[in-house]
PDB file of C-alpha atoms in Angstrom:
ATOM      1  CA  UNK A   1       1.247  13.294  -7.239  1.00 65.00           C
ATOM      2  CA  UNK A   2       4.858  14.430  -7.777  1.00 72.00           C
ATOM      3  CA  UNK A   3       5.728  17.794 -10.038  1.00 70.00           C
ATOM      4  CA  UNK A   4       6.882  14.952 -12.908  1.00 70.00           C
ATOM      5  CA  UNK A   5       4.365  12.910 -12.348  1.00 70.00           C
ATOM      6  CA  UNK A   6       2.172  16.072 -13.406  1.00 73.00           C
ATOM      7  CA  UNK A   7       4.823  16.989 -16.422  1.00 73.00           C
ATOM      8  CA  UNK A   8       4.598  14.192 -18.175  1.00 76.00           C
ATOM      9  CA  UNK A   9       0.918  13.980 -18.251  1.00 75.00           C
ATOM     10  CA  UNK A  10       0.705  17.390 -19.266  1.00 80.00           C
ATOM     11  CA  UNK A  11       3.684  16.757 -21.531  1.00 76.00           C
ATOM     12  CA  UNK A  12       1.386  13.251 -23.068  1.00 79.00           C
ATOM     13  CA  UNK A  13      -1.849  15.703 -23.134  1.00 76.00           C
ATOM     14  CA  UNK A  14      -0.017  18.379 -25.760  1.00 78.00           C
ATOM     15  CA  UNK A  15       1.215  15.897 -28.025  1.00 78.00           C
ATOM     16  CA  UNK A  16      -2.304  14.596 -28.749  1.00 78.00           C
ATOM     17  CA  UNK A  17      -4.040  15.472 -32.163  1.00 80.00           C
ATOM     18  CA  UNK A  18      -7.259  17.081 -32.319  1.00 80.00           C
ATOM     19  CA  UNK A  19     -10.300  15.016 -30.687  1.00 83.00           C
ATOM     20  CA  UNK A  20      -8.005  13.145 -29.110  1.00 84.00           C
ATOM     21  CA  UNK A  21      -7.456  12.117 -25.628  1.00 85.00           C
ATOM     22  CA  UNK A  22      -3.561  10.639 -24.163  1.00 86.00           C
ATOM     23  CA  UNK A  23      -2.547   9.545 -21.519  1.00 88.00           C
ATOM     24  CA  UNK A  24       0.486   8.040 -19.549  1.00 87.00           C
ATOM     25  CA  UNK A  25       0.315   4.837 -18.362  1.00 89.00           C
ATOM     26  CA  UNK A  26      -0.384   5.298 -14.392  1.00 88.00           C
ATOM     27  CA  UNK A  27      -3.883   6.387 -15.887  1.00 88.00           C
ATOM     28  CA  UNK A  28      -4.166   4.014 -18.577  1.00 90.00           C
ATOM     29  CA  UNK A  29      -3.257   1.271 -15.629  1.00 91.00           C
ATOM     30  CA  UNK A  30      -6.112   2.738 -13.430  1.00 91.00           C
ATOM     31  CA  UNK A  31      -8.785   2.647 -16.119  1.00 89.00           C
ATOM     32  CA  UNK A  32      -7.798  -0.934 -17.626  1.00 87.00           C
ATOM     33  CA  UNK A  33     -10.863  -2.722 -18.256  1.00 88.00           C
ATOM     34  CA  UNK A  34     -13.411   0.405 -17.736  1.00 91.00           C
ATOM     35  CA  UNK A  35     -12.633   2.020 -21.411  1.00 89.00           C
ATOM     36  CA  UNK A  36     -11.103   1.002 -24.377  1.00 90.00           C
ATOM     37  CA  UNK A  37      -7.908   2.125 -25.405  1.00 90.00           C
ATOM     38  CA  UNK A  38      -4.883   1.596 -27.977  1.00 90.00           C
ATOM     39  CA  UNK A  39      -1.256   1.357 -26.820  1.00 91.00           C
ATOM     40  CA  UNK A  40       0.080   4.525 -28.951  1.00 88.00           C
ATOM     41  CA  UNK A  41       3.981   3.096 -28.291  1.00 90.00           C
ATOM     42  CA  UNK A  42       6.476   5.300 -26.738  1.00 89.00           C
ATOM     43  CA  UNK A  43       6.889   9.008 -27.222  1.00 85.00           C
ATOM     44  CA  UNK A  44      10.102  10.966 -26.488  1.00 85.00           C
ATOM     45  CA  UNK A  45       9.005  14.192 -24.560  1.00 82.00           C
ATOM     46  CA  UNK A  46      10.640  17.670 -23.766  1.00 82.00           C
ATOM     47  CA  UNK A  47      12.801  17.326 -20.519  1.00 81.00           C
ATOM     48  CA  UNK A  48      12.645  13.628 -19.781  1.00 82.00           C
ATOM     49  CA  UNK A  49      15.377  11.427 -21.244  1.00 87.00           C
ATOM     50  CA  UNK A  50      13.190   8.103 -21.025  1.00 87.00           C
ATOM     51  CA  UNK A  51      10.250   7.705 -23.634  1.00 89.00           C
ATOM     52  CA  UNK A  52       7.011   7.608 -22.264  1.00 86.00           C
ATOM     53  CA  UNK A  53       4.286   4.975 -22.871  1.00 90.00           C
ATOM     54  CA  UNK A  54       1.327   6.674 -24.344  1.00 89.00           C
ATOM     55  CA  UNK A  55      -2.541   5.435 -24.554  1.00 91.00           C
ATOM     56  CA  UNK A  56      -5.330   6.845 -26.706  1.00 90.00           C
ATOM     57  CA  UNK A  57      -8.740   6.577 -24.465  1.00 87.00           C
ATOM     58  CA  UNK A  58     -11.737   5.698 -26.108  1.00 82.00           C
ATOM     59  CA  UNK A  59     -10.573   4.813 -29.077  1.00 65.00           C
ATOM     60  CA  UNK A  60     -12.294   2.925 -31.741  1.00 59.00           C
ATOM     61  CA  UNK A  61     -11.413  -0.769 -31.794  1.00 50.00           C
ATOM     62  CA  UNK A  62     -14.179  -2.457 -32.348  1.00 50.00           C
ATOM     63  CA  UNK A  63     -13.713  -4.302 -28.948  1.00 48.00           C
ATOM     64  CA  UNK A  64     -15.002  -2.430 -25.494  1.00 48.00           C
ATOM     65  CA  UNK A  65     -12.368  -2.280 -23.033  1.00 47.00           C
ATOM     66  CA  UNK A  66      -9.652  -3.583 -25.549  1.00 53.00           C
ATOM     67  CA  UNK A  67      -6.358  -2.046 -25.159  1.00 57.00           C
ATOM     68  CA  UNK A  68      -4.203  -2.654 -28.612  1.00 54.00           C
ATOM     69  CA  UNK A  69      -0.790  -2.169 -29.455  1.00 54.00           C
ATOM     70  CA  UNK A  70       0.837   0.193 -31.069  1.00 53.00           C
ATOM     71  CA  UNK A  71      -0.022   0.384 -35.405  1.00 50.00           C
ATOM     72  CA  UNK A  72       2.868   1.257 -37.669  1.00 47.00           C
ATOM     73  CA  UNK A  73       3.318   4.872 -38.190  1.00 49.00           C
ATOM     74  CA  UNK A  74       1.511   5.978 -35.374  1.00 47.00           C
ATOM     75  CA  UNK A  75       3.272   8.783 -33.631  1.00 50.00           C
ATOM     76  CA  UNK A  76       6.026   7.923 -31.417  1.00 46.00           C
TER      77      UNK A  76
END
């Protein structure tokens, strides 16, 4: 795993709210199917000039192993 690689997960990890678990999507990618998630949208972070795609794991959608997109005013 490359040093940016690590940054922006770190980077995705900090901007999550209390109880609540982000991550990029090279993770949400490997656990596709295994736990449900919602698509959060993209989120600009410190020291990258592209957004990143964030997920919230284990979510509660009503669906296992959904993975939803993004709701209006969600951060990002």
């Amino acid at each position: 795993m490359t040093n940016d690689m690590m940054n922006v997960r770190s980077l995705v990890e900090k901007s999550a709210d209390d109880r609540q678990i982000l991550v990029d999507n090279a993770v949400a990618q490997s656990v596709r199917g295994k736990i449900s998630m919602v698509a959060l949208g993209a989120r600009q972070l410190k020291g990258f000039d592209e957004q990143i795609s964030a997920y919230e794991l284990g979510a509660r959608s009503g669906r296992p192993n959904a993975v939803h997109e993004p709701n209006e005013g969600s951060k990002g």
